[in-house]
Amino acid sequence: ATVSVLYWKMATIKHRREASVGPEAGRARYKDVYGDGETESSKGWFSYVFLPKGYPCSVTSDYIKYQIWDSCQALFSNITGTLATKAMFKGVGVGEAEASATAATVNWLARDGAGKIGQILFASMKSSQLDSDAKRWRLAADVTNDTAIFLTILSSYVDPALFLPIVCVASVCTAITGVAGGATRAALTQHFAKSQNMGDVSAKDGNQETAISLLGICIGTVVATLPETAWVTWSLFVLFTILHLFCNKCAVRAVVLSDINRQRLEIMLHDGPAPPSVLAEKEALLFFKTKPIILGVPLSSLGTNDVAAAPPSQRAIISVHSGCAHVAIHREATKTDQVEAYSKAWLMLTKGMPYEAAEKHLAAMGMIEKLREHGWDFDRVLLNTTEYRYTTTD
Protein backbone atom coordinates (compact mmCIF):
# COMPACT_ATOMS: atom_id res chain seq x y z
CA ALA A 1 0.00 0.00 0.00
CA THR A 2 2.82 2.37 0.88
CA VAL A 3 4.49 1.68 -2.47
CA SER A 4 1.23 2.37 -4.28
CA VAL A 5 0.77 5.69 -2.49
CA LEU A 6 4.34 6.77 -3.34
CA TYR A 7 3.85 5.75 -6.97
CA TRP A 8 0.59 7.73 -7.11
CA LYS A 9 2.26 10.85 -5.62
CA MET A 10 5.18 10.68 -8.04
CA ALA A 11 2.86 10.28 -10.99
CA THR A 12 0.77 13.23 -9.82
CA ILE A 13 3.85 15.48 -9.45
CA LYS A 14 5.10 14.47 -12.91
CA HIS A 15 1.67 15.15 -14.40
CA ARG A 16 1.53 18.60 -12.77
CA ARG A 17 5.00 19.49 -14.08
CA GLU A 18 4.08 18.53 -17.63
CA ALA A 19 0.61 19.97 -17.62
CA SER A 20 -0.25 23.20 -19.38
CA VAL A 21 -0.60 26.25 -17.16
CA GLY A 22 -4.28 27.06 -16.84
CA PRO A 23 -7.29 25.24 -18.23
CA GLU A 24 -7.10 26.81 -21.67
CA ALA A 25 -5.88 24.51 -24.42
CA GLY A 26 -2.82 25.55 -26.34
CA ARG A 27 -1.26 27.71 -23.65
CA ALA A 28 2.55 27.74 -23.49
CA ARG A 29 4.22 25.39 -21.07
CA TYR A 30 6.97 26.43 -18.68
CA LYS A 31 10.34 24.71 -18.43
CA ASP A 32 13.63 25.45 -16.72
CA VAL A 33 16.60 26.65 -18.77
CA TYR A 34 20.12 27.42 -17.61
CA GLY A 35 21.81 30.68 -18.54
CA ASP A 36 21.57 31.19 -22.30
CA GLY A 37 19.78 27.88 -22.72
CA GLU A 38 22.88 25.73 -22.43
CA THR A 39 22.88 22.64 -20.24
CA GLU A 40 24.38 23.25 -16.82
CA SER A 41 27.77 21.60 -16.79
CA SER A 42 28.77 22.32 -13.20
CA LYS A 43 27.26 19.12 -11.77
CA GLY A 44 30.50 17.15 -11.51
CA TRP A 45 33.26 17.74 -9.00
CA PHE A 46 35.74 18.61 -11.76
CA SER A 47 33.64 21.52 -13.01
CA TYR A 48 32.89 22.60 -9.44
CA VAL A 49 36.59 22.79 -8.57
CA PHE A 50 38.16 24.02 -11.81
CA LEU A 51 35.53 25.92 -13.82
CA PRO A 52 33.76 29.20 -12.98
CA LYS A 53 30.26 28.96 -11.61
CA GLY A 54 27.73 28.93 -14.43
CA TYR A 55 30.19 27.69 -17.06
CA PRO A 56 29.84 27.90 -20.06
CA CYS A 57 27.33 30.76 -19.84
CA SER A 58 29.36 32.85 -17.40
CA VAL A 59 32.48 33.14 -19.60
CA THR A 60 33.28 34.00 -23.19
CA SER A 61 33.30 31.33 -25.88
CA ASP A 62 37.10 31.37 -26.24
CA TYR A 63 37.67 30.61 -22.54
CA ILE A 64 37.92 26.82 -22.58
CA LYS A 65 40.19 26.61 -25.63
CA TYR A 66 42.58 29.11 -24.08
CA GLN A 67 42.58 27.33 -20.72
CA ILE A 68 43.37 23.95 -22.27
CA TRP A 69 46.40 25.29 -24.12
CA ASP A 70 47.42 27.42 -21.14
CA SER A 71 47.35 24.40 -18.84
CA CYS A 72 49.54 22.45 -21.27
CA GLN A 73 52.12 25.23 -21.47
CA ALA A 74 52.16 25.56 -17.68
CA LEU A 75 52.91 21.84 -17.37
CA PHE A 76 55.86 22.01 -19.74
CA SER A 77 57.13 25.16 -18.03
CA ASN A 78 57.06 23.37 -14.67
CA ILE A 79 59.17 20.54 -16.08
CA THR A 80 61.84 22.87 -17.50
CA GLY A 81 61.67 24.78 -14.22
CA THR A 82 62.79 21.60 -12.46
CA LEU A 83 65.89 21.53 -14.64
CA ALA A 84 66.59 25.16 -13.75
CA THR A 85 66.17 24.51 -10.02
CA LYS A 86 68.55 21.58 -10.20
CA ALA A 87 71.09 23.72 -12.05
CA MET A 88 70.75 26.52 -9.50
CA PHE A 89 71.45 24.21 -6.57
CA LYS A 90 74.44 22.81 -8.40
CA GLY A 91 75.72 26.32 -9.10
CA VAL A 92 75.58 27.46 -5.48
CA GLY A 93 77.54 24.38 -4.44
CA VAL A 94 74.94 21.98 -3.02
CA GLY A 95 76.65 18.64 -2.52
CA GLU A 96 80.20 20.04 -2.58
CA ALA A 97 82.29 19.82 0.59
CA GLU A 98 84.03 23.14 0.00
CA ALA A 99 80.79 25.05 -0.59
CA SER A 100 80.13 27.93 1.83
CA ALA A 101 76.69 28.76 3.15
CA THR A 102 77.69 32.43 3.31
CA ALA A 103 78.77 32.49 -0.33
CA ALA A 104 75.57 30.76 -1.39
CA THR A 105 73.50 33.28 0.59
CA VAL A 106 75.33 36.24 -0.97
CA ASN A 107 74.79 34.83 -4.46
CA TRP A 108 71.11 34.28 -3.74
CA LEU A 109 70.63 37.81 -2.38
CA ALA A 110 72.47 39.36 -5.32
CA ARG A 111 70.28 37.35 -7.68
CA ASP A 112 67.08 38.49 -5.93
CA GLY A 113 68.27 42.10 -5.81
CA ALA A 114 68.94 42.15 -9.55
CA GLY A 115 65.48 40.74 -10.17
CA LYS A 116 63.76 43.39 -8.06
CA ILE A 117 65.63 46.20 -9.82
CA GLY A 118 64.69 44.72 -13.19
CA GLN A 119 61.06 44.46 -12.10
CA ILE A 120 60.91 48.14 -11.13
CA LEU A 121 62.55 49.32 -14.35
CA PHE A 122 60.41 47.16 -16.63
CA ALA A 123 57.16 48.13 -14.92
CA SER A 124 58.02 51.82 -15.13
CA MET A 125 58.83 51.63 -18.86
CA LYS A 126 56.27 49.18 -20.25
CA SER A 127 53.30 49.05 -17.89
CA SER A 128 51.13 51.29 -20.11
CA GLN A 129 51.42 48.79 -22.99
CA LEU A 130 50.37 45.70 -21.07
CA ASP A 131 46.64 46.40 -21.41
CA SER A 132 46.61 47.48 -25.05
CA ASP A 133 48.87 44.61 -26.22
CA ALA A 134 47.83 41.91 -23.75
CA LYS A 135 48.24 39.02 -26.19
CA ARG A 136 51.69 40.17 -27.29
CA TRP A 137 53.02 40.59 -23.76
CA ARG A 138 51.40 37.34 -22.59
CA LEU A 139 53.44 35.47 -25.17
CA ALA A 140 56.53 37.63 -24.59
CA ALA A 141 56.37 36.84 -20.87
CA ASP A 142 56.71 33.12 -21.55
CA VAL A 143 59.51 33.64 -24.05
CA THR A 144 61.33 35.64 -21.36
CA ASN A 145 60.63 32.87 -18.85
CA ASP A 146 62.22 30.29 -21.15
CA THR A 147 65.20 32.62 -21.55
CA ALA A 148 65.56 32.77 -17.77
CA ILE A 149 65.47 28.98 -17.52
CA PHE A 150 68.05 28.67 -20.32
CA LEU A 151 70.42 31.06 -18.55
CA THR A 152 69.96 29.31 -15.21
CA ILE A 153 70.82 25.92 -16.70
CA LEU A 154 73.75 27.46 -18.58
CA SER A 155 75.14 28.92 -15.35
CA SER A 156 75.96 25.45 -14.03
CA TYR A 157 78.10 24.63 -17.09
CA VAL A 158 80.26 27.77 -17.30
CA ASP A 159 83.21 29.05 -15.32
CA PRO A 160 82.22 29.65 -11.64
CA ALA A 161 83.26 33.29 -11.99
CA LEU A 162 80.44 33.77 -14.52
CA PHE A 163 77.80 32.07 -12.38
CA LEU A 164 76.63 35.16 -10.50
CA PRO A 165 76.35 37.52 -13.53
CA ILE A 166 74.39 34.91 -15.50
CA VAL A 167 71.93 34.10 -12.71
CA CYS A 168 71.42 37.84 -12.11
CA VAL A 169 70.42 38.30 -15.76
CA ALA A 170 68.19 35.24 -15.45
CA SER A 171 66.58 36.77 -12.35
CA VAL A 172 65.85 39.97 -14.29
CA CYS A 173 64.16 37.88 -17.00
CA THR A 174 62.12 36.07 -14.35
CA ALA A 175 61.05 39.41 -12.86
CA ILE A 176 59.94 40.67 -16.27
CA THR A 177 57.96 37.47 -16.69
CA GLY A 178 56.24 38.08 -13.37
CA VAL A 179 55.22 41.65 -14.23
CA ALA A 180 54.14 41.00 -17.82
CA GLY A 181 52.54 37.65 -17.08
CA GLY A 182 50.60 38.89 -14.05
CA ALA A 183 49.33 42.05 -15.72
CA THR A 184 48.26 40.35 -18.94
CA ARG A 185 46.64 37.51 -17.02
CA ALA A 186 44.49 40.11 -15.26
CA ALA A 187 43.57 41.69 -18.62
CA LEU A 188 42.60 38.31 -20.10
CA THR A 189 40.65 37.37 -16.98
CA GLN A 190 38.66 40.59 -17.35
CA HIS A 191 37.92 39.60 -20.95
CA PHE A 192 36.76 36.08 -20.06
CA ALA A 193 34.54 37.20 -17.16
CA LYS A 194 31.51 38.27 -19.16
CA SER A 195 29.18 37.88 -16.14
CA GLN A 196 31.11 40.33 -13.95
CA ASN A 197 32.67 37.30 -12.25
CA MET A 198 36.33 38.22 -12.51
CA GLY A 199 37.07 36.99 -8.99
CA ASP A 200 35.55 33.58 -9.68
CA VAL A 201 37.35 33.21 -13.02
CA SER A 202 40.65 34.24 -11.43
CA ALA A 203 40.22 31.86 -8.49
CA LYS A 204 39.40 28.89 -10.73
CA ASP A 205 42.36 29.76 -12.94
CA GLY A 206 44.46 29.57 -9.79
CA ASN A 207 43.03 26.12 -9.05
CA GLN A 208 43.89 24.95 -12.54
CA GLU A 209 47.41 26.29 -12.26
CA THR A 210 47.92 24.67 -8.85
CA ALA A 211 46.72 21.28 -10.13
CA ILE A 212 49.04 21.53 -13.12
CA SER A 213 51.90 22.49 -10.81
CA LEU A 214 51.27 19.37 -8.72
CA LEU A 215 51.36 17.24 -11.85
CA GLY A 216 54.50 19.06 -12.93
CA ILE A 217 56.11 18.29 -9.56
CA CYS A 218 55.39 14.59 -10.04
CA ILE A 219 56.92 14.57 -13.52
CA GLY A 220 59.73 16.85 -12.38
CA THR A 221 60.64 14.38 -9.64
CA VAL A 222 61.24 11.75 -12.30
CA VAL A 223 63.19 14.22 -14.43
CA ALA A 224 65.39 15.18 -11.47
CA THR A 225 66.50 11.55 -11.04
CA LEU A 226 67.76 11.25 -14.62
CA PRO A 227 71.54 11.16 -15.23
CA GLU A 228 73.20 14.55 -14.74
CA THR A 229 74.76 14.76 -18.19
CA ALA A 230 74.75 17.80 -20.43
CA TRP A 231 73.19 15.84 -23.29
CA VAL A 232 70.22 14.68 -21.19
CA THR A 233 69.68 18.11 -19.62
CA TRP A 234 69.81 20.11 -22.86
CA SER A 235 67.75 17.54 -24.78
CA LEU A 236 64.97 17.72 -22.21
CA PHE A 237 65.16 21.51 -22.14
CA VAL A 238 64.91 21.86 -25.92
CA LEU A 239 62.05 19.35 -26.17
CA PHE A 240 59.88 20.83 -23.44
CA THR A 241 60.67 24.43 -24.41
CA ILE A 242 59.48 23.81 -27.96
CA LEU A 243 56.27 22.26 -26.61
CA HIS A 244 55.90 25.14 -24.14
CA LEU A 245 56.20 27.84 -26.82
CA PHE A 246 53.89 25.98 -29.21
CA CYS A 247 51.16 25.67 -26.57
CA ASN A 248 51.62 29.33 -25.66
CA LYS A 249 51.16 30.41 -29.24
CA CYS A 250 48.00 28.31 -29.57
CA ALA A 251 46.65 29.68 -26.28
CA VAL A 252 47.17 33.32 -27.23
CA ARG A 253 45.87 32.76 -30.75
CA ALA A 254 42.66 31.29 -29.32
CA VAL A 255 41.79 34.54 -27.49
CA VAL A 256 39.33 36.76 -29.36
CA LEU A 257 39.53 40.29 -27.97
CA SER A 258 37.01 42.94 -28.99
CA ASP A 259 38.88 45.96 -27.67
CA ILE A 260 40.39 48.30 -30.25
CA ASN A 261 44.15 48.67 -30.13
CA ARG A 262 46.57 50.13 -32.65
CA GLN A 263 47.46 46.93 -34.46
CA ARG A 264 43.86 45.77 -34.96
CA LEU A 265 42.71 49.20 -36.09
CA GLU A 266 45.55 49.51 -38.60
CA ILE A 267 44.82 46.04 -40.01
CA MET A 268 41.19 47.02 -40.56
CA LEU A 269 42.15 50.36 -42.08
CA HIS A 270 44.28 48.43 -44.56
CA ASP A 271 42.06 45.37 -45.21
CA GLY A 272 38.63 46.69 -44.25
CA PRO A 273 36.50 46.25 -41.11
CA ALA A 274 36.06 42.68 -39.88
CA PRO A 275 34.72 40.87 -36.78
CA PRO A 276 37.04 40.29 -33.79
CA SER A 277 37.21 36.56 -34.58
CA VAL A 278 38.74 37.32 -38.00
CA LEU A 279 41.26 39.77 -36.53
CA ALA A 280 42.27 37.17 -33.93
CA GLU A 281 43.62 35.05 -36.80
CA LYS A 282 45.23 37.97 -38.64
CA GLU A 283 46.99 39.93 -35.92
CA ALA A 284 50.67 39.36 -35.23
CA LEU A 285 51.33 37.90 -31.80
CA LEU A 286 54.87 38.97 -31.05
CA PHE A 287 56.59 41.07 -33.69
CA PHE A 288 54.72 43.96 -35.27
CA LYS A 289 55.23 47.66 -35.76
CA THR A 290 52.51 50.28 -35.93
CA LYS A 291 52.75 53.66 -37.59
CA PRO A 292 54.41 56.53 -35.67
CA ILE A 293 51.26 58.27 -34.46
CA ILE A 294 51.33 60.19 -31.19
CA LEU A 295 47.78 60.43 -29.91
CA GLY A 296 47.45 63.27 -27.42
CA VAL A 297 50.05 66.02 -27.85
CA PRO A 298 50.15 69.66 -26.71
CA LEU A 299 49.20 72.28 -29.31
CA SER A 300 52.81 73.45 -29.38
CA SER A 301 53.72 70.19 -31.15
CA LEU A 302 51.44 71.03 -34.10
CA GLY A 303 52.01 73.23 -37.09
CA THR A 304 50.64 76.76 -36.78
CA ASN A 305 48.62 76.43 -39.98
CA ASP A 306 47.02 73.15 -38.83
CA VAL A 307 45.83 74.76 -35.60
CA ALA A 308 44.55 77.89 -37.33
CA ALA A 309 42.62 75.89 -39.95
CA ALA A 310 40.80 73.68 -37.42
CA PRO A 311 37.16 74.71 -36.76
CA PRO A 312 36.04 74.94 -33.10
CA SER A 313 33.76 71.92 -33.48
CA GLN A 314 36.66 69.65 -34.51
CA ARG A 315 37.54 67.11 -31.83
CA ALA A 316 41.11 66.49 -32.98
CA ILE A 317 43.83 68.45 -34.78
CA ILE A 318 46.35 66.44 -36.81
CA SER A 319 49.75 67.57 -38.00
CA VAL A 320 52.11 65.35 -40.01
CA HIS A 321 55.78 66.26 -39.98
CA SER A 322 59.16 64.58 -39.54
CA GLY A 323 57.63 61.26 -40.62
CA CYS A 324 55.25 61.21 -37.65
CA ALA A 325 51.61 62.13 -37.10
CA HIS A 326 50.94 64.35 -34.09
CA VAL A 327 47.34 64.38 -32.88
CA ALA A 328 45.97 66.86 -30.36
CA ILE A 329 42.77 65.66 -28.67
CA HIS A 330 39.95 67.97 -27.55
CA ARG A 331 38.99 67.78 -23.90
CA GLU A 332 35.44 66.72 -24.80
CA ALA A 333 36.51 64.07 -27.32
CA THR A 334 34.95 60.62 -26.84
CA LYS A 335 36.47 57.20 -27.43
CA THR A 336 34.85 57.20 -30.85
CA ASP A 337 36.49 60.55 -31.62
CA GLN A 338 39.86 59.04 -30.71
CA VAL A 339 39.32 56.12 -33.10
CA GLU A 340 38.35 58.54 -35.86
CA ALA A 341 41.37 60.76 -35.16
CA TYR A 342 43.78 57.83 -35.24
CA SER A 343 42.23 56.55 -38.47
CA LYS A 344 42.57 59.95 -40.16
CA ALA A 345 46.15 60.28 -38.96
CA TRP A 346 46.93 56.82 -40.38
CA LEU A 347 45.45 57.76 -43.76
CA MET A 348 47.34 61.04 -43.82
CA LEU A 349 50.60 59.32 -42.90
CA THR A 350 50.37 56.27 -45.17
CA LYS A 351 48.36 57.61 -48.12
CA GLY A 352 49.64 61.18 -48.08
CA MET A 353 46.07 62.52 -47.89
CA PRO A 354 45.27 65.99 -46.58
CA TYR A 355 42.94 66.16 -43.58
CA GLU A 356 39.76 66.83 -45.60
CA ALA A 357 40.44 63.93 -48.00
CA ALA A 358 41.13 61.56 -45.09
CA GLU A 359 37.87 62.62 -43.45
CA LYS A 360 35.87 61.98 -46.64
CA HIS A 361 37.60 58.64 -47.24
CA LEU A 362 36.83 57.47 -43.71
CA ALA A 363 33.19 58.52 -44.08
CA ALA A 364 32.93 56.70 -47.42
CA MET A 365 34.28 53.54 -45.77
CA GLY A 366 31.64 53.79 -43.06
CA MET A 367 34.43 52.74 -40.72
CA ILE A 368 32.88 53.57 -37.35
CA GLU A 369 29.46 52.14 -38.22
CA LYS A 370 30.95 48.90 -39.52
CA LEU A 371 33.14 48.52 -36.45
CA ARG A 372 30.05 48.76 -34.26
CA GLU A 373 28.17 46.28 -36.46
CA HIS A 374 31.01 43.78 -36.13
CA GLY A 375 30.88 44.00 -32.33
CA TRP A 376 33.96 46.03 -31.49
CA ASP A 377 33.88 47.48 -27.98
CA PHE A 378 34.12 51.28 -28.05
CA ASP A 379 34.25 51.31 -24.26
CA ARG A 380 37.62 49.55 -24.55
CA VAL A 381 39.63 51.77 -26.89
CA LEU A 382 43.31 51.13 -26.10
CA LEU A 383 45.30 53.37 -28.44
CA ASN A 384 47.89 54.44 -25.85
CA THR A 385 46.57 57.99 -25.76
CA THR A 386 48.46 60.41 -23.51
CA GLU A 387 46.72 62.72 -21.05
CA TYR A 388 47.30 65.90 -23.06
CA ARG A 389 44.04 67.65 -24.05
CA TYR A 390 43.21 71.04 -25.48
CA THR A 391 40.12 73.21 -25.16
CA THR A 392 38.62 76.07 -27.13
CA THR A 393 38.24 79.58 -25.74
CA ASP A 394 35.93 82.40 -26.78
PDB file of N, CA and C in Angstrom, residues 3 22 51 60 66 95 256 274 278:
ATOM      1  N   VAL A   3       3.883   1.553  -1.145  1.00  0.00           N
ATOM      2  CA  VAL A   3       4.494   1.681  -2.470  1.00  0.00           C
ATOM      3  C   VAL A   3       3.497   2.268  -3.454  1.00  0.00           C
ATOM      4  N   GLY A  22      -2.926  26.571 -16.599  1.00  0.00           N
ATOM      5  CA  GLY A  22      -4.280  27.061 -16.837  1.00  0.00           C
ATOM      6  C   GLY A  22      -5.110  26.045 -17.598  1.00  0.00           C
ATOM      7  N   LEU A  51      36.195  25.024 -12.860  1.00  0.00           N
ATOM      8  CA  LEU A  51      35.532  25.915 -13.817  1.00  0.00           C
ATOM      9  C   LEU A  51      34.680  26.955 -13.089  1.00  0.00           C
ATOM     10  N   THR A  60      33.320  33.855 -21.745  1.00  0.00           N
ATOM     11  CA  THR A  60      33.281  34.005 -23.195  1.00  0.00           C
ATOM     12  C   THR A  60      33.548  32.661 -23.876  1.00  0.00           C
ATOM     13  N   TYR A  66      41.385  28.457 -24.644  1.00  0.00           N
ATOM     14  CA  TYR A  66      42.578  29.109 -24.084  1.00  0.00           C
ATOM     15  C   TYR A  66      43.082  28.363 -22.858  1.00  0.00           C
ATOM     16  N   GLY A  95      76.009  19.937  -2.327  1.00  0.00           N
ATOM     17  CA  GLY A  95      76.650  18.638  -2.517  1.00  0.00           C
ATOM     18  C   GLY A  95      78.159  18.699  -2.556  1.00  0.00           C
ATOM     19  N   VAL A 256      39.985  35.826 -28.430  1.00  0.00           N
ATOM     20  CA  VAL A 256      39.328  36.762 -29.361  1.00  0.00           C
ATOM     21  C   VAL A 256      38.946  38.015 -28.574  1.00  0.00           C
ATOM     22  N   ALA A 274      36.346  44.104 -40.008  1.00  0.00           N
ATOM     23  CA  ALA A 274      36.057  42.677 -39.881  1.00  0.00           C
ATOM     24  C   ALA A 274      35.729  42.367 -38.431  1.00  0.00           C
ATOM     25  N   VAL A 278      37.882  37.296 -36.809  1.00  0.00           N
ATOM     26  CA  VAL A 278      38.738  37.324 -38.000  1.00  0.00           C
ATOM     27  C   VAL A 278      40.075  37.982 -37.671  1.00  0.00           C
TER      28      VAL A 278
END
